[in-house]
Short mmCIF file of C-alpha atoms and ligand atoms in Angstrom, two decimals:
data_model
loop_
_atom_site.label_atom_id
_atom_site.label_comp_id
_atom_site.label_asym_id
_atom_site.label_seq_id
_atom_site.Cartn_x
_atom_site.Cartn_y
_atom_site.Cartn_z
CA MET A 1 87.58 92.90 114.82
CA LYS A 2 87.81 96.91 114.02
CA ASN A 3 86.85 97.49 110.41
CA ILE A 4 89.56 100.46 110.64
CA SER A 5 92.92 100.55 109.10
CA TYR A 6 95.28 99.72 111.41
CA TRP A 7 97.56 102.13 111.56
CA LEU A 8 94.34 105.08 111.24
CA ASP A 9 93.90 102.88 114.83
CA ILE A 10 95.31 106.22 116.60
CA PRO A 11 95.06 108.99 118.18
CA TYR A 12 95.13 112.31 116.32
CA THR A 13 93.66 116.19 115.99
CA PRO A 14 93.08 117.67 112.60
CA ARG A 15 94.23 120.80 112.06
CA PRO A 16 91.33 123.25 111.44
CA SER A 17 89.60 124.12 107.82
CA LEU A 18 89.48 126.55 105.53
CA SER A 19 87.66 129.20 106.51
CA ALA A 20 88.27 132.02 103.61
CA ASP A 21 89.27 132.94 100.16
CA ILE A 22 93.49 132.26 99.99
CA THR A 23 96.05 133.44 97.34
CA THR A 24 99.39 130.92 96.70
CA ASP A 25 102.00 130.39 94.29
CA VAL A 26 101.52 126.26 94.62
CA ILE A 27 97.82 123.92 96.01
CA ILE A 28 97.90 120.45 96.56
CA ILE A 29 94.44 118.94 96.46
CA GLY A 30 95.68 115.57 97.99
CA GLY A 31 96.53 115.43 101.51
CA GLY A 32 98.37 111.90 100.56
CA ILE A 33 101.67 110.60 100.73
CA THR A 34 102.36 112.26 96.81
CA GLY A 35 100.43 115.54 97.79
CA VAL A 36 102.78 115.19 101.52
CA SER A 37 105.80 114.77 99.40
CA THR A 38 104.99 117.79 97.06
CA ALA A 39 104.14 120.28 100.39
CA TYR A 40 107.36 119.48 101.37
CA HIS A 41 109.60 119.85 98.69
CA CYS A 42 107.85 123.14 96.79
CA ALA A 43 107.77 124.52 100.28
CA LYS A 44 111.49 123.66 100.91
CA GLN A 45 112.38 125.43 98.16
CA GLY A 46 110.92 128.40 99.16
CA LEU A 47 107.57 128.50 97.01
CA ARG A 48 104.13 129.56 99.54
CA THR A 49 102.31 126.51 99.65
CA VAL A 50 98.91 125.15 100.51
CA LEU A 51 97.30 121.82 101.04
CA ILE A 52 93.93 120.84 101.43
CA GLU A 53 92.81 117.56 102.33
CA LYS A 54 88.58 116.37 102.24
CA ASP A 55 89.26 113.95 105.48
CA THR A 56 92.39 114.04 107.53
CA ILE A 57 96.26 113.78 106.27
CA ALA A 58 97.21 110.13 105.02
CA SER A 59 93.31 109.22 105.78
CA GLY A 60 93.20 107.68 101.82
CA SER A 61 95.08 104.76 100.74
CA ALA A 62 98.50 106.56 101.93
CA GLY A 63 97.07 105.01 105.68
CA LYS A 64 95.37 102.04 104.35
CA ASN A 65 98.66 100.02 103.10
CA GLY A 66 101.26 97.62 103.85
CA GLY A 67 103.97 100.17 105.22
CA MET A 68 106.31 98.62 102.77
CA VAL A 69 109.02 100.36 101.78
CA VAL A 70 110.32 98.73 98.39
CA GLU A 71 112.35 99.44 95.40
CA GLY A 72 110.58 98.13 91.66
CA PHE A 73 107.83 98.54 90.05
CA SER A 74 104.55 96.39 89.39
CA MET A 75 106.66 94.02 86.60
CA ASP A 76 109.40 92.44 87.77
CA PHE A 77 112.87 93.06 86.29
CA ALA A 78 113.16 90.93 83.78
CA THR A 79 109.57 91.66 82.07
CA ALA A 80 110.66 95.36 82.39
CA VAL A 81 114.00 95.20 80.05
CA GLU A 82 111.66 92.60 77.36
CA LYS A 83 109.04 95.19 77.50
CA LEU A 84 110.82 98.32 78.24
CA GLY A 85 114.31 97.73 76.82
CA LEU A 86 117.36 97.77 79.24
CA GLU A 87 118.38 102.02 79.63
CA THR A 88 114.92 102.75 80.20
CA ALA A 89 113.66 99.61 82.79
CA ARG A 90 117.30 100.51 84.81
CA ASP A 91 116.67 103.92 85.19
CA SER A 92 113.22 103.30 86.31
CA TRP A 93 114.24 100.46 88.71
CA ASN A 94 117.35 102.98 90.10
CA ASN A 95 115.06 105.70 90.43
CA THR A 96 113.18 103.80 92.84
CA ILE A 97 116.22 102.89 94.92
CA GLU A 98 116.88 106.64 94.85
CA ALA A 99 113.16 107.09 96.06
CA ARG A 100 113.75 104.60 98.89
CA LYS A 101 116.35 106.24 99.87
CA MET A 102 114.98 109.70 99.87
CA VAL A 103 112.54 108.40 102.06
CA GLN A 104 114.87 107.01 105.21
CA SER A 105 117.14 110.61 104.23
CA LEU A 106 113.66 112.51 105.49
CA ILE A 107 113.01 110.12 108.26
CA ALA A 108 116.60 110.45 109.17
CA GLU A 109 117.24 114.11 108.76
CA TYR A 110 113.87 115.21 110.65
CA LYS A 111 113.61 112.26 112.69
CA ILE A 112 110.37 111.10 111.71
CA ASP A 113 109.35 109.03 114.42
CA CYS A 114 107.24 106.12 111.87
CA ASP A 115 108.87 102.75 113.59
CA PHE A 116 110.96 102.49 110.45
CA SER A 117 113.20 99.74 110.14
CA GLN A 118 115.52 97.80 107.29
CA PRO A 119 114.88 94.08 107.17
CA GLY A 120 115.03 93.55 104.43
CA SER A 121 112.11 91.31 101.70
CA LEU A 122 112.02 88.44 100.41
CA TYR A 123 110.56 86.95 96.79
CA SER A 124 109.99 83.38 97.41
CA VAL A 125 109.01 80.43 95.55
CA GLU A 126 107.89 77.08 96.10
CA THR A 127 107.62 75.19 92.91
CA SER A 128 110.94 74.41 89.86
CA GLU A 129 108.96 76.95 87.58
CA GLY A 130 109.20 79.43 90.04
CA ALA A 131 112.51 78.46 90.77
CA THR A 132 114.08 78.95 87.25
CA TRP A 133 112.18 82.53 86.96
CA VAL A 134 113.46 83.40 89.96
CA ARG A 135 116.67 82.08 89.00
CA LYS A 136 116.26 84.39 86.05
CA GLU A 137 114.90 87.76 87.81
CA ALA A 138 118.17 87.54 90.08
CA ALA A 139 121.32 87.05 87.45
CA THR A 140 119.06 89.63 84.98
CA ARG A 141 118.96 92.05 88.27
CA LYS A 142 122.96 91.74 88.38
CA SER A 143 123.78 92.34 84.93
CA ALA A 144 122.52 95.81 85.82
CA ASP A 145 124.23 96.27 88.95
CA ILE A 146 121.30 96.08 90.92
CA GLU A 147 121.50 94.48 94.15
CA CYS A 148 119.75 91.24 95.59
CA GLU A 149 120.50 87.53 96.96
CA LEU A 150 119.62 84.03 96.33
CA ILE A 151 118.95 82.01 99.66
CA GLU A 152 118.31 78.78 98.88
CA GLN A 153 116.47 77.09 101.04
CA GLY A 154 119.10 74.27 101.60
CA ILE A 155 118.48 72.38 105.19
CA GLN A 156 114.73 71.87 104.63
CA LEU A 157 113.14 74.77 106.85
CA LYS A 158 110.51 73.54 109.38
CA HIS A 159 107.99 75.37 108.69
CA SER A 160 108.33 76.30 104.97
CA PRO A 161 106.75 75.55 101.85
CA PHE A 162 109.50 77.53 100.03
CA LEU A 163 112.13 75.98 97.85
CA LEU A 164 114.12 79.51 96.88
CA HIS A 165 114.27 83.42 97.72
CA LEU A 166 115.11 86.48 96.22
CA PHE A 167 116.35 88.49 99.20
CA ASN A 168 116.74 92.77 98.77
CA PRO A 169 118.25 93.53 101.75
CA MET A 170 117.67 96.91 100.99
CA ASP A 171 113.41 96.86 101.75
CA CYS A 172 112.40 98.68 104.87
CA MET A 173 108.94 98.58 106.63
CA LEU A 174 107.43 101.86 108.59
CA HIS A 175 103.94 102.87 110.35
CA PRO A 176 102.49 105.18 106.70
CA VAL A 177 100.27 107.11 109.04
CA LYS A 178 103.06 108.38 111.24
CA PHE A 179 105.80 108.88 108.09
CA VAL A 180 103.32 111.28 106.08
CA ARG A 181 101.75 113.47 109.28
CA GLY A 182 105.47 113.04 109.98
CA LEU A 183 106.51 114.89 106.85
CA ALA A 184 103.42 116.55 106.49
CA GLU A 185 104.03 118.47 110.21
CA VAL A 186 108.15 119.22 108.52
CA ALA A 187 106.19 121.01 105.16
CA GLU A 188 104.90 123.19 107.43
CA ARG A 189 108.31 123.67 109.25
CA TYR A 190 109.31 124.89 105.44
CA GLY A 191 106.10 126.93 105.99
CA ALA A 192 103.13 124.67 104.07
CA VAL A 193 99.63 126.04 104.97
CA ILE A 194 97.86 122.83 105.29
CA PHE A 195 93.71 122.46 105.65
CA GLU A 196 91.83 119.53 106.68
CA ASN A 197 88.51 118.56 106.35
CA THR A 198 88.67 120.77 103.30
CA LYS A 199 87.24 119.22 100.31
CA ALA A 200 88.17 120.26 96.14
CA ILE A 201 84.87 120.75 94.65
CA SER A 202 86.00 122.32 91.77
CA PHE A 203 89.21 123.15 89.98
CA THR A 204 90.16 124.73 87.35
CA GLU A 205 94.27 126.41 85.60
CA HIS A 206 94.35 128.77 88.59
CA GLU A 207 91.65 128.08 91.44
CA VAL A 208 89.96 125.47 93.60
CA MET A 209 86.53 125.79 94.17
CA THR A 210 85.68 124.64 98.30
CA SER A 211 82.35 124.44 100.28
CA VAL A 212 84.09 127.78 102.43
CA GLY A 213 86.55 129.56 100.15
CA ILE A 214 88.71 129.62 97.13
CA ILE A 215 91.99 129.38 96.77
CA SER A 216 94.10 131.12 93.56
CA ALA A 217 96.92 129.66 92.65
CA ASN A 218 99.54 129.94 90.17
CA LYS A 219 99.60 126.25 90.28
CA VAL A 220 96.86 123.42 91.04
CA VAL A 221 98.58 120.57 91.70
CA LEU A 222 96.48 117.43 92.15
CA CYS A 223 97.61 114.23 93.85
CA LEU A 224 94.21 112.33 94.49
CA GLU A 225 95.69 108.99 92.81
CA THR A 226 92.25 106.86 92.76
CA SER A 227 89.74 109.79 93.17
CA ASP A 228 90.94 111.63 90.12
CA PRO A 229 88.23 112.43 88.89
CA SER A 230 90.49 112.90 84.95
CA ILE A 231 91.84 109.59 85.26
CA THR A 232 89.95 106.79 82.13
CA PRO A 233 90.40 103.27 82.50
CA ALA A 234 92.00 103.69 79.09
CA GLN A 235 94.72 105.21 81.49
CA GLY A 236 94.53 101.90 83.37
CA ARG A 237 93.44 100.25 86.65
CA ILE A 238 91.82 100.48 89.76
CA ALA A 239 91.85 97.70 92.17
CA ARG A 240 90.74 97.16 96.01
CA GLU A 241 92.42 94.98 98.42
CA GLN A 242 91.43 94.01 101.38
CA ALA A 243 93.33 94.58 104.79
CA ILE A 244 94.77 92.53 107.77
CA VAL A 245 96.58 92.87 110.99
CA THR A 246 96.35 89.94 113.18
CA GLU A 247 96.43 89.87 117.28
CA PRO A 248 99.47 89.68 118.97
CA LEU A 249 100.86 86.31 117.96
CA THR A 250 102.37 84.23 121.68
CA ASP A 251 106.46 84.00 121.60
CA GLU A 252 105.86 80.17 120.77
CA GLN A 253 103.75 81.81 117.50
CA MET A 254 106.42 83.92 116.43
CA ALA A 255 109.03 81.73 116.40
CA ASN A 256 107.09 79.50 113.36
CA ILE A 257 108.19 81.68 111.55
CA ASP A 258 110.51 79.81 109.53
CA TRP A 259 111.92 83.02 107.62
CA PRO A 260 115.74 82.99 106.53
CA LYS A 261 115.72 86.43 106.87
CA GLY A 262 113.92 89.39 106.34
CA GLY A 263 110.75 91.62 107.61
CA MET A 264 107.94 90.87 104.37
CA LEU A 265 107.31 88.56 102.25
CA TRP A 266 106.10 87.80 98.51
CA THR A 267 104.73 85.12 96.77
CA GLU A 268 103.19 84.45 93.73
CA GLU A 269 102.69 81.03 94.25
CA PRO A 270 99.28 80.52 94.70
CA ASP A 271 98.95 83.86 93.83
CA TYR A 272 100.43 87.46 94.21
CA ILE A 273 100.16 88.29 98.00
CA ASN A 274 102.94 89.83 100.93
CA ILE A 275 102.88 89.02 104.24
CA ARG A 276 104.96 91.13 107.04
CA LYS A 277 106.02 91.19 110.01
CA ILE A 278 104.65 94.43 112.22
CA GLY A 279 106.30 93.72 115.81
CA ASN A 280 104.99 90.35 116.94
CA ARG A 281 102.20 90.88 114.62
CA LEU A 282 101.57 89.67 111.07
CA PHE A 283 99.96 92.25 107.94
CA THR A 284 98.30 90.60 104.95
CA SER A 285 95.89 92.21 102.08
CA TYR A 286 94.14 90.61 99.17
CA SER A 287 92.17 91.71 96.24
CA ILE A 288 88.89 92.26 96.24
CA SER A 289 86.12 92.79 94.36
CA LEU A 290 85.88 96.87 93.84
CA GLN A 291 82.40 96.54 94.75
CA PRO A 292 82.14 93.54 97.49
CA THR A 293 79.07 91.78 98.82
CA SER A 294 79.79 91.04 102.40
CA ASP A 295 79.48 87.68 101.64
CA GLU A 296 82.90 88.36 99.67
CA ARG A 297 84.68 89.80 102.26
CA ASP A 298 84.37 87.24 104.43
CA GLN A 299 85.50 85.02 102.43
CA ASN A 300 88.48 86.76 101.36
CA ARG A 301 89.61 87.52 105.00
CA GLU A 302 89.27 83.16 105.10
CA GLN A 303 91.60 83.13 102.43
CA LEU A 304 93.72 85.84 103.60
CA LEU A 305 94.35 83.85 106.74
CA GLU A 306 94.36 80.81 105.18
CA PHE A 307 97.71 82.14 102.97
CA ILE A 308 99.30 83.16 106.30
CA HIS A 309 98.67 79.29 106.83
CA HIS A 310 99.93 78.75 103.96
CA CYS A 311 103.13 80.58 103.76
CA LEU A 312 103.52 79.37 107.55
CA PRO A 313 102.52 76.66 108.08
CA GLY A 314 103.62 76.84 111.91
CA LEU A 315 100.73 79.42 112.41
CA LYS A 316 97.59 77.47 113.07
CA THR A 317 94.97 79.07 111.48
CA GLN A 318 92.12 78.35 114.50
CA ASP A 319 95.00 79.88 116.58
CA ILE A 320 95.11 83.77 114.73
CA ALA A 321 92.42 86.03 115.36
CA ILE A 322 92.14 89.41 113.11
CA SER A 323 92.66 92.58 115.28
CA HIS A 324 92.09 94.95 112.71
CA CYS A 325 90.35 94.65 108.96
CA TRP A 326 90.34 96.90 106.26
CA GLU A 327 90.34 98.09 102.03
CA GLY A 328 92.22 100.70 99.56
CA LEU A 329 92.20 101.38 96.53
CA LEU A 330 94.60 100.97 94.60
CA PHE A 331 95.28 102.64 90.45
CA TYR A 332 97.88 100.75 88.00
CA THR A 333 99.18 102.75 85.12
CA GLU A 334 98.97 101.39 81.29
CA ARG A 335 102.95 100.90 81.40
CA SER A 336 103.50 100.60 85.41
CA ARG A 337 105.01 103.87 85.90
CA PRO A 338 103.35 106.97 87.34
CA TYR A 339 102.76 109.64 85.68
CA ILE A 340 103.76 112.80 86.33
CA GLY A 341 102.98 115.89 84.15
CA LYS A 342 100.61 118.66 83.19
CA ARG A 343 96.95 117.94 81.28
CA ASN A 344 94.54 120.78 81.13
CA GLY A 345 96.15 122.79 82.40
CA LEU A 346 96.65 121.31 85.53
CA TYR A 347 99.77 119.01 87.40
CA GLN A 348 99.06 115.79 87.87
CA VAL A 349 100.73 112.63 89.71
CA TYR A 350 98.71 109.15 89.29
CA GLY A 351 99.44 105.81 89.30
CA GLN A 352 101.48 104.25 92.15
CA GLY A 353 99.93 101.40 92.20
CA GLY A 354 101.48 99.31 95.10
CA ASN A 355 104.32 101.48 95.36
CA GLY A 356 102.99 104.73 97.04
CA LEU A 357 105.25 105.39 99.78
CA THR A 358 108.43 105.25 97.38
CA HIS A 359 107.27 106.89 93.93
CA GLY A 360 104.97 109.46 95.53
CA VAL A 361 108.14 111.05 97.88
CA LEU A 362 109.99 111.41 94.27
CA ALA A 363 106.88 112.64 92.46
CA GLY A 364 106.61 114.81 95.16
CA LYS A 365 110.21 115.94 94.23
CA ILE A 366 110.24 115.28 90.46
CA LEU A 367 107.12 117.87 90.44
CA ALA A 368 108.36 120.30 92.85
CA ASP A 369 111.39 120.71 90.54
CA SER A 370 109.70 121.13 87.71
CA PHE A 371 108.28 123.99 88.91
CA ILE A 372 111.64 125.58 89.67
CA GLY A 373 112.80 125.07 85.81
CA THR A 374 114.39 121.26 86.32
CA PRO A 375 112.21 119.66 82.75
CA ILE A 376 109.78 116.00 84.30
CA PRO A 377 112.01 113.17 83.19
CA ASP A 378 110.53 111.31 79.92
CA LEU A 379 110.19 108.55 82.01
CA TYR A 380 107.12 109.79 83.56
CA ASN A 381 105.22 111.13 80.63
CA LEU A 382 102.48 108.71 79.93
CA LYS A 383 101.54 110.94 77.20
CA PRO A 384 98.14 110.03 78.48
C1 FAD B 1 96.09 97.48 100.36
C2 FAD B 1 97.32 97.75 100.59
C3 FAD B 1 98.46 97.78 100.57
C4 FAD B 1 99.54 98.64 99.83
N1 FAD B 1 100.92 98.48 100.09
C5 FAD B 1 101.55 98.67 99.84
C6 FAD B 1 102.65 98.70 100.14
O1 FAD B 1 103.25 98.12 101.50
N2 FAD B 1 103.82 100.09 100.58
C7 FAD B 1 103.54 101.47 99.22
O2 FAD B 1 104.88 101.83 98.79
N3 FAD B 1 101.89 101.46 98.48
C8 FAD B 1 101.33 100.80 99.08
N4 FAD B 1 99.93 100.35 98.57
C9 FAD B 1 99.27 101.56 97.89
C10 FAD B 1 100.08 102.92 98.38
O3 FAD B 1 99.52 102.93 99.52
C11 FAD B 1 99.36 103.67 97.79
O4 FAD B 1 100.24 104.18 96.01
C12 FAD B 1 99.64 105.70 97.67
O5 FAD B 1 99.23 105.99 99.37
C13 FAD B 1 99.36 106.26 96.87
O6 FAD B 1 99.29 107.89 97.16
P1 FAD B 1 98.92 109.33 97.56
O7 FAD B 1 99.38 110.16 98.40
O8 FAD B 1 99.04 109.22 96.24
O9 FAD B 1 97.30 108.91 97.03
P2 FAD B 1 96.33 109.04 98.50
O10 FAD B 1 97.07 108.29 99.77
O11 FAD B 1 95.10 108.03 97.95
O12 FAD B 1 95.67 110.32 98.71
C14 FAD B 1 94.90 110.88 97.59
C15 FAD B 1 94.33 111.88 99.13
O13 FAD B 1 93.53 112.69 98.30
C16 FAD B 1 92.34 113.02 99.14
N5 FAD B 1 91.63 113.62 98.35
C17 FAD B 1 90.33 112.67 96.99
N6 FAD B 1 89.99 113.54 97.18
C18 FAD B 1 89.62 115.20 97.34
C19 FAD B 1 89.40 116.48 97.60
N7 FAD B 1 87.96 117.01 96.32
N8 FAD B 1 89.35 117.93 97.88
C20 FAD B 1 90.52 117.25 99.03
N9 FAD B 1 91.42 116.28 98.64
C21 FAD B 1 90.86 114.77 98.26
C22 FAD B 1 91.86 112.22 99.83
O14 FAD B 1 90.91 111.67 100.84
C23 FAD B 1 93.49 111.05 99.63
O15 FAD B 1 93.94 111.10 101.18
C24 FAD B 1 98.92 100.03 98.87
C25 FAD B 1 97.33 100.06 98.81
C26 FAD B 1 96.55 99.51 99.07
C27 FAD B 1 95.34 99.74 99.41
#
C-alpha cells in the first residue's frame, strides 16, 4: 500500500522556482484549484498574472480529494432553505450548478485530459426516517426547479442495503490532479507565469516575500484554504479526512456493485460518507482527528473497508486490497459557503468545504471579474 494520493502518483516535472525579484499586476499564492482558476481567469482578462506554489501544482487538498464535481454545498437544500431563506438558498445552489457547468466547459473548450465523465450521483438511504428526509429534500429541490430524481429500490437489489436514492443526473467525476494541472497549462497559454517549489514567507497588500525574491503586485491573492494563516476558528472549522483507493476489482466483483445508476454514492447511514468508482477501483474517505495516531489511522482504514462492504455487501472486505491511502484537509465556513473578498488589503478565498472542485473554479472567476469592475456578490461576503 502506498501512502500517497492515488491522483498524485503519476510522473510529473515541476516548473522552475522563482529566482529573482519581479513585478506584476496580480500575484496568487497557492496552486490548488482556486489559485489556478484565479490565475486562468486573470490572465485571460489580460492582467499580468503570477502564481507561486510552495510544492507542486495540486499538491494540497486539490490533489487529495475524491474528484467529484457536484452541485450544492455543505448543507442539504431543504436545510439551506430553512436557514438562509428560499431566495438565498436557491441562488447559492444555482451558482454551484453554474460552477459545475463551468468545469465542464473548461474541459471541453481546452480539451483537458482528465478522465472526465458525467455518470450522476446517488444520495442513498436505508431507513424509513432517511426515506422521509430524502422525499422532503427532493420535493424542496423540485419546488425550486432544481433537477433531481427519486429512485425507489423497487425489486430489492441483491447486493444493496438501500431503500431509496436521490439521483442527480448532472454530477461529474474527474482526475483532480490532471484537471488542475491541465488548467494551469491553459492559464500559461494566456500568459500566466507559474513558479513551483516557491513558498511565500510573508505578504502585505502589495508585496510577497519568498526566500529567493520579492514579488511586487497591485493585487495579492491568497488561495491557501487550510494553510491561510489569517483564518481563525471563529470563521469555520478545519477537518482532516483519510482516503483510500482499492486495487483494481475483478469483473466479477464489479458486477456485484448493485447501484441503480451513477458513479458515486453518498449516504448518512451509518455516517456521512461517500464511495466513487475510478474505473474498476473504488475511492472512499472518512474524517479522522486532526492529529491522528497510527492506531487511529489503522482503525479508520478498517472502517473504510467495512463501509464499502456495508454499502456493497456483494464485496467481501477480505477480498479488497488497498492500493493507496492518504490524508487531506478541508475548511468549512460557519455558513457553508466559501468566503471571497478583501481583508486587510489582501484578496482571499477560503472555505470550499468538500466542494472545492466546483466552488474553487467559480471563486477564481468571481475574483478575476472583480478586478475588472464586477462586484463580488454579497452571497460570498462572510463579513469576517
Ligand atoms: C479526502 C478529501 C476528499 C474530498 N473530496 C472532494 C470532492 O470529491 N470534490 C470536491 O469538490 N472537493 C473535495 N474535497 C475538497 C477539495 O479538495 C478542496 O475544497 C479543494 O482542494 C480546495 O482547493 P484550494 O485550491 O482552495 O486549496 P488547496 O488545494 O489546499 O490549495 C492550496 C495550495 O496552497 C499551497 N500553499 C500553502 N501555503 C503556501 C505558501 N506559503 N506559499 C505558496 N503556496 C502555499 C499549498 O501547497 C496548496 O497547494 C475533498 C477534500 C479531501 C481532503
